[in-house]
Amino acid sequence: MYQIDFKNPCHVHFIGIGGISMSGLADILLDQHFKVSGSDSKASPLTELLEQNGAKIYIGQRASNIEDGTDFVVYTAAIHPDNPEYQAAVQKKIPMLTRAELLGQLMTNYKTPIAIAGTHGKTSTTSMASHIFLAADKDPTISVGGILKAIHGNIRVGGHETFITEACEYTNSFLSFYPKISIILNIDADHLDFFKDLDDIRHSFRLFAEKLPADGTLIINSDIPDYTRITEGLPCSIITYGQTDGSDYTAQNITFNELAHGSFDLIRRGENLGRVSLRVPGIHNVWNAVAAMALGDLSGISMETMKKGLDDFSGADRRFEKKGEIGGITIIDDYAHHPTEIAATLKAARNCPHKTLWCVFQPHTYTRTKALMDDFAKALTLADKVVLADIYAARETDTLGISSKQLAEKINQLGGDALYLPSFDAIENYLLEHCIQGDLLITMGAGDVVKIGENLLGK
């Protein structure tokens, strides 16, 4: 693999530079005086900002974008070998790195690289940890998988002490990382278009844990079934958190206010460190906060500073994000696209004031919908009314004979109340006719379902 010499900045080209992660990495290299060029299919606020910061941006991907003198090329999983820029780089024998390989090498340029992994909760926990480190004036460099208001985007270029990033398991991206501290939040069956089964996923998380050096630390949720199979024999320090007896960190006396925001006592090895109040909903965010505070405590950050950081955090974009109100109907948007996430979000929503809880769900990928159909149906019965949009194909083309209409039938068989409608226009018209004052409407999914709520609000 090509090794970047950060002491000698050179010319890097990004294929697909407009993506939220790629644009952030390009921004970090610009700050470190690299010459950055890149291409994307269309201009966006992210590409415009990169241009303002000194990057050369091409709209449209063509072989001529790969200039002579380019030292290395970075590409995402969405770029295939038939891409003209990919082919040009190969023909010119220019070294190539995946996005994950670049991120992994960037981590080695920091004293304390921190990687936050798990099937769910990565963005929320990374955001919480970021707020804690910002409150402590640690000047962290941050890469988060969503828009975080505190840093006005998805990236923050800070000092060279601390690097905080999400670590995604899909395509084993996180195995290219070199963390000093890692967090594993949970391990569930997901991304079954890549992984064979849950055991295969657990094996990858074990390999991720093995990336830690002997003087590193793994913070892991002790409620993960057989979590010791992930930790046994590791040379690094192990810190546990969760409900399991004997966990190093746990939450007690958990309560929720009328907005479903949690409060709890943080307990460290039997010692009550104090009461914590969150500004994000749901029991899942209580445990995300415990993980982030275990990290903060390990890093020498005081309890008062951690509480201040969390008090400043009201959620990342598309994580139980209130979009607005119309006609007395509250509209929320959430990124949940796995049954565990859906159940957590709907349980949180049920604690919010409402007459009828509506969920407009857009399944994400055919393989995930097929593999987890029964789990999706069960989770969605937690809503009073479910409206299903067509499956968002994302990277896939094969329908596998699966449809949202089948999911609606499954939900109804379980006693739920679900309806499939074939277009966003049809869904919006149906909601306008049937939602009433006092209802709570959640648009949910990892695709473009957010547009439905925004259209209803006239945004």
mmCIF file of N, CA and C in Angstrom, residues 6 10 28 43 53 107 120 146 160 192 195 209 213 228 238 265 278 288 291 294 320 323 365 370 387 393 426 444:
data_model
loop_
_atom_site.group_PDB
_atom_site.id
_atom_site.type_symbol
_atom_site.label_atom_id
_atom_site.label_comp_id
_atom_site.label_asym_id
_atom_site.label_seq_id
_atom_site.Cartn_x
_atom_site.Cartn_y
_atom_site.Cartn_z
ATOM 1 N N PHE A 6 3.426 12.705 5.446
ATOM 2 C CA PHE A 6 2.741 13.937 5.833
ATOM 3 C C PHE A 6 3.715 15.107 6.005
ATOM 4 N N CYS A 10 1.951 16.555 -0.978
ATOM 5 C CA CYS A 10 2.031 16.347 -2.420
ATOM 6 C C CYS A 10 0.641 16.526 -3.037
ATOM 7 N N ILE A 28 -9.007 18.186 5.520
ATOM 8 C CA ILE A 28 -7.883 17.958 6.438
ATOM 9 C C ILE A 28 -6.556 18.058 5.679
ATOM 10 N N ALA A 43 -22.057 19.902 -8.643
ATOM 11 C CA ALA A 43 -21.589 20.846 -7.636
ATOM 12 C C ALA A 43 -22.515 20.812 -6.429
ATOM 13 N N ASN A 53 -11.456 26.840 -0.253
ATOM 14 C CA ASN A 53 -10.292 26.502 0.574
ATOM 15 C C ASN A 53 -9.055 26.143 -0.258
ATOM 16 N N MET A 107 -4.941 8.843 10.726
ATOM 17 C CA MET A 107 -4.980 8.607 12.171
ATOM 18 C C MET A 107 -3.579 8.481 12.759
ATOM 19 N N HIS A 120 -24.941 0.398 15.350
ATOM 20 C CA HIS A 120 -25.803 1.572 15.505
ATOM 21 C C HIS A 120 -25.154 2.559 16.476
ATOM 22 N N GLY A 146 -22.237 12.754 9.994
ATOM 23 C CA GLY A 146 -23.420 13.586 9.836
ATOM 24 C C GLY A 146 -23.025 15.030 10.064
ATOM 25 N N HIS A 160 -2.944 18.318 16.622
ATOM 26 C CA HIS A 160 -2.436 16.984 16.295
ATOM 27 C C HIS A 160 -2.405 16.045 17.498
ATOM 28 N N LEU A 192 -25.779 -7.298 5.189
ATOM 29 C CA LEU A 192 -25.677 -8.705 4.807
ATOM 30 C C LEU A 192 -25.492 -8.883 3.300
ATOM 31 N N PHE A 195 -21.446 -9.042 4.513
ATOM 32 C CA PHE A 195 -21.148 -10.080 5.503
ATOM 33 C C PHE A 195 -22.031 -11.307 5.279
ATOM 34 N N ALA A 209 -10.839 -4.959 17.041
ATOM 35 C CA ALA A 209 -10.308 -4.834 18.401
ATOM 36 C C ALA A 209 -8.826 -5.189 18.441
ATOM 37 N N PRO A 213 -3.042 -1.235 19.976
ATOM 38 C CA PRO A 213 -1.723 -1.599 20.503
ATOM 39 C C PRO A 213 -1.808 -1.986 21.980
ATOM 40 N N THR A 228 -16.986 -11.153 25.669
ATOM 41 C CA THR A 228 -15.615 -11.555 26.006
ATOM 42 C C THR A 228 -14.930 -12.277 24.844
ATOM 43 N N ILE A 238 -8.988 -3.040 28.846
ATOM 44 C CA ILE A 238 -10.408 -3.207 28.522
ATOM 45 C C ILE A 238 -11.236 -2.439 29.543
ATOM 46 N N ASP A 265 -27.873 8.706 36.745
ATOM 47 C CA ASP A 265 -26.669 8.778 37.573
ATOM 48 C C ASP A 265 -25.583 7.964 36.881
ATOM 49 N N LEU A 278 -29.633 14.741 29.522
ATOM 50 C CA LEU A 278 -29.382 14.821 28.095
ATOM 51 C C LEU A 278 -30.433 15.679 27.396
ATOM 52 N N ASN A 288 -25.371 5.536 24.778
ATOM 53 C CA ASN A 288 -24.367 6.238 23.963
ATOM 54 C C ASN A 288 -23.607 7.252 24.807
ATOM 55 N N ALA A 291 -21.060 5.601 27.106
ATOM 56 C CA ALA A 291 -19.844 5.245 26.363
ATOM 57 C C ALA A 291 -18.969 6.469 26.144
ATOM 58 N N ALA A 294 -17.340 7.450 29.434
ATOM 59 C CA ALA A 294 -16.239 6.550 29.785
ATOM 60 C C ALA A 294 -14.971 6.967 29.043
ATOM 61 N N PHE A 320 -33.344 12.004 15.134
ATOM 62 C CA PHE A 320 -34.511 12.517 15.855
ATOM 63 C C PHE A 320 -34.528 14.041 15.776
ATOM 64 N N LYS A 323 -38.084 18.828 12.502
ATOM 65 C CA LYS A 323 -38.066 19.613 11.281
ATOM 66 C C LYS A 323 -39.008 20.811 11.364
ATOM 67 N N THR A 365 -32.075 -0.505 0.908
ATOM 68 C CA THR A 365 -31.488 -1.633 0.176
ATOM 69 C C THR A 365 -32.371 -2.884 0.227
ATOM 70 N N LYS A 370 -34.780 -7.824 2.706
ATOM 71 C CA LYS A 370 -35.062 -9.255 2.606
ATOM 72 C C LYS A 370 -34.547 -10.007 3.834
ATOM 73 N N VAL A 387 -46.700 4.283 7.104
ATOM 74 C CA VAL A 387 -46.822 4.466 5.660
ATOM 75 C C VAL A 387 -45.471 4.122 5.050
ATOM 76 N N ALA A 393 -32.864 1.979 -3.270
ATOM 77 C CA ALA A 393 -31.929 0.964 -3.761
ATOM 78 C C ALA A 393 -30.492 1.233 -3.339
ATOM 79 N N ALA A 426 -48.007 10.746 -3.447
ATOM 80 C CA ALA A 426 -49.165 10.025 -2.898
ATOM 81 C C ALA A 426 -49.102 9.980 -1.370
ATOM 82 N N MET A 444 -38.555 8.349 8.271
ATOM 83 C CA MET A 444 -37.489 7.491 8.777
ATOM 84 C C MET A 444 -36.831 6.707 7.646
#
